[in-house]
Amino acid sequence: MELYNLTATDIVDKIKKKQVSAREITKSFLERIKSIDPKINAFVSVYNEDAVKQAEEVDKKINSGKESGKLAGVPVAIKDNMCIRGQKTTCSSKILENYVAPYDATIIERLKQEDAVIIGKTNMDEFAMGSSTENSAFMVTKNPWDLKRIPGGSSGGSAAAVSALISPVSLGSDTGGSIRQPASLCGVVGLKPTYGRISRYGLIAFASSLDQIGPISRNVADTALVLSAISGYDRKDSTSVDLPVDDYLAEIEKDIKGLTIGLPKEYFVDAVDKDVEKAIRDSVKIFEKLGAKIKEVSLPHTKYALSVYYIIAPSEASANLARYDGVKYGYRADSGTLVGMYENTRSAGFGSEVKRRIMLGTYALSSGYYDAYYLKAQKVRTLIKNDFDRAFNPAGAGADIILTPTSPFAAFRIGEKTANPLQMYFSDVFTLSCSLAGICGISIPCGFSSEGLPIGLQLIGKAFDEKTILKAAGNFQKQTDHHLKIPNINA
Ligand code: GLN
C-alpha cells in the first residue's frame, strides 16, 4: 500500500511507533501532488522543500524521545485565505496575488505546536465567495470523481485534495457552507464549528460574523483529531469563546442509543434531487437501527435564509474588502490621481463575483436602505436562530441534533451555473441557516448518485456541541462504507 492511502489517525499511530518516518510520509504526498494535482488543480502553492524540513524536525523530536504533538507528521493543506508567515496568501485573488503574510494565523501556530506538516495552500473561490471554486482568479479546481465537474466551493481545493488522496487532511473556511458543501460534493467529511470555537485570527475576513475555520478529512476520527488540535480560546480573536475543548476522539466511540434526531420538514422539498433524497432517507433508517429516535421538526424561517445571507454576507464583505485600495496590501494599478489609483486597482484586482458582492453590500448598508435591508435581515437572522433554539429545546421538539441533506444536488458541470448567480447561490440553501444561527454542522458521505457522484448528509448541532454531531457521524460511519470509496484518477 502506498503511504498516501493512510488517514491522519493512521499516520500519527505509525509515526509514533516508528513504523514510518514523517519524512517518508511527507515525500509520498508531495510525489502524489506532483503526479495527480495537474489533473485536479487543488493547490496554488506547494511547499516542497519546507514541508520536508518540517517533517525532518518531527522525526528528530520523535527519535530524541521527546513527547510529540497530536498531529505528529500529518501533512495538512491550508485554504489560501489563512496566513502563514513568509508565504503567499492570495485568497485566489489578483489583488493579493503577491501578498506575503507577515505572521502566522493562530490555527497555523497550533498546527505547528502539534507537529503537523504544512504542505501547501489550496485553491478557492476568490475571497471565499462562491460554491464551485470557479471564481478563483487563477484556475478551476476539478472534482476528483468527475474531472468535468466542480468540486464545490469555496473550499474546493481543500476538499478535492483530500478526496484525491493528495493530502490526508486540510483546513477550509465556512461562511455559509464552504466547508460542508465541497466536502459533500467530493465525498469527504467537512465540519463547520460553532462560531467562536476556533480562532479566526489570521483568516482573511469575508463576512466576520459568519466566517469559521474547520477541518476536511476522509473520516470522522480524523475530523475529531484535527478539531481537537485547533479548537479553543485565543485572546487575539475577541469573538473566540473561552470554553473547554471536549475530547472529540473519545466521544465518537460512544453509542447514540436514545439520541433524538430532528428532520426539518422544510428541508425535504421538491428542489432536492431524487438521488439525494433517497440517500438521505436510507441514512435515516441507519440512524434508527443505531437506536436514535427520529422526529419531524419545523424550522419555519428556513425559507428566508438565502435572502438574509445574501444581505448580511455582502454587507460585511463590502466593509472588510474596503482595505484593498492599492496602498496597504497587494496589487496596485497606476493612475495620475489618488482616486484614479483606487479605482483602477479595485477594477483590475477584483473578479466579477467579488465586485457584485461589494455593490450589493454597499447598497444594503447605505443610508436610507440600512433599515430596510441590513437591519431587517439581522432581525430575521434572529428568527432563524430562534427556530433552532425551539427545535433543540427539551420543552419544545427536544432534538439533540438535526439531520438534512448538505446540498440539494450532487456536483454539477463546470460552467453550468456561472452565468446565473442566483442558481449558484442556491447550492448553499441547506447550509446557510446553521451558519446564520452560529451553531455547528458536519457533512459526511452518505451515498452516491446514479451517475456515481458522492452525496453528503448534514448533521447540525447545538452551540459548542460538536461532540454530539461527531458521535452521531462516527456511529453512522461504522455502519457504512461510502467514506472508504476513492475516486479513480490514477490512470
Ligand atoms: N457559497 C456561499 C457564498 O458564496 C458561501 C461561501 C462560504 O461559505 N465562504 O457566499
XYZ file of N, CA and C and ligand atoms in Angstrom, residues 79 81 124-125 127-132 135 153-155 173-182 206-207 210-212 309-310 313-314 353 357 424-425 427-428 431-432 435, ligand 1:
136
model
N -6.342 26.159 3.114
C -7.027 27.048 2.163
C -6.269 28.369 2.099
N -6.719 31.340 2.276
C -7.134 32.588 2.925
C -6.674 32.617 4.386
N -9.368 28.261 -4.116
C -10.672 28.618 -3.529
C -11.382 29.615 -4.440
N -12.661 29.808 -4.209
C -13.338 30.929 -4.850
C -12.741 32.210 -4.291
N -11.786 35.232 -2.419
C -12.252 35.718 -1.120
C -13.361 34.849 -0.520
N -13.378 33.577 -0.915
C -14.346 32.594 -0.382
C -15.781 32.862 -0.831
N -15.928 33.593 -1.943
C -17.272 33.899 -2.436
C -17.609 32.993 -3.613
N -18.393 31.966 -3.333
C -18.805 31.059 -4.389
C -19.053 29.663 -3.872
N -19.544 28.804 -4.752
C -19.916 27.441 -4.371
C -19.322 26.420 -5.328
N -18.320 26.816 -6.114
C -17.824 25.900 -7.146
C -16.321 26.001 -7.383
N -14.699 30.720 -9.201
C -14.396 32.153 -9.079
C -12.948 32.443 -8.711
N -17.589 24.631 -3.445
C -16.769 25.761 -3.033
C -17.331 26.404 -1.785
N -16.645 27.356 -1.219
C -15.446 27.927 -1.799
C -14.169 27.170 -1.447
N -14.225 26.205 -0.492
C -13.009 25.460 -0.144
C -12.821 24.268 -1.086
N -12.531 27.135 5.124
C -13.289 28.110 5.906
C -14.716 28.065 5.404
N -15.635 28.336 6.323
C -17.059 28.200 6.019
C -17.759 29.458 6.495
N -18.391 30.159 5.573
C -19.126 31.383 5.897
C -20.624 31.107 5.769
N -20.952 30.316 4.722
C -22.353 29.940 4.525
C -22.482 28.486 4.092
N -21.355 27.788 4.064
C -21.404 26.382 3.632
C -20.123 25.899 2.995
N -19.120 26.744 2.962
C -17.927 26.479 2.136
C -17.008 25.366 2.598
N -17.262 24.772 3.765
C -16.563 23.534 4.114
C -17.489 22.359 3.811
N -18.751 22.473 4.267
C -19.678 21.339 4.186
C -20.070 21.007 2.753
N -20.362 22.022 1.935
C -20.839 21.750 0.573
C -19.747 21.108 -0.291
N -18.503 21.622 -0.330
C -17.483 20.923 -1.117
C -17.143 19.545 -0.549
N -14.031 37.578 5.234
C -15.052 37.746 4.192
C -16.260 38.367 4.900
N -16.974 37.595 5.727
C -18.106 38.123 6.490
C -17.869 37.728 7.948
N -19.836 35.480 10.389
C -20.164 34.122 9.923
C -18.939 33.231 9.730
N -17.802 33.820 9.353
C -16.612 33.037 8.990
C -16.169 32.107 10.123
N -15.882 30.860 9.787
C -15.231 29.936 10.725
C -14.293 29.011 9.955
N -28.877 35.780 4.172
C -27.433 35.602 3.995
C -26.904 36.545 2.921
N -27.638 36.655 1.818
C -27.138 37.489 0.716
C -27.371 38.987 0.929
N -23.977 38.796 4.384
C -22.601 38.463 3.963
C -22.022 39.536 3.025
N -22.736 39.955 1.984
C -22.167 41.025 1.146
C -21.980 42.344 1.906
N -17.509 38.322 -9.300
C -18.371 37.956 -8.165
C -18.068 38.839 -6.951
N -20.675 41.405 -5.019
C -20.955 41.406 -3.565
C -20.684 42.783 -2.958
N -26.389 29.608 -8.624
C -25.177 29.269 -7.870
C -25.446 29.443 -6.375
N -26.090 30.543 -6.007
C -26.360 30.821 -4.589
C -27.220 29.720 -3.961
N -27.006 26.661 -4.230
C -26.210 25.493 -3.812
C -26.100 25.386 -2.291
N -26.150 26.536 -1.604
C -25.929 26.549 -0.154
C -27.212 26.669 0.651
N -27.130 24.843 3.974
C -26.042 25.066 4.937
C -26.111 26.453 5.583
N -26.831 27.376 4.941
C -26.808 28.773 5.386
C -27.429 28.996 6.767
N -25.161 28.423 9.636
C -24.155 29.493 9.733
C -24.764 30.746 10.353
N -21.344 29.854 -1.288
C -21.581 30.853 -0.293
C -21.154 32.194 -0.831
O -20.871 32.272 -1.957
C -20.828 30.510 0.966
C -19.388 30.820 0.856
C -18.613 30.483 2.070
O -19.084 29.773 2.955
N -17.421 31.021 2.131
O -21.084 33.165 -0.158
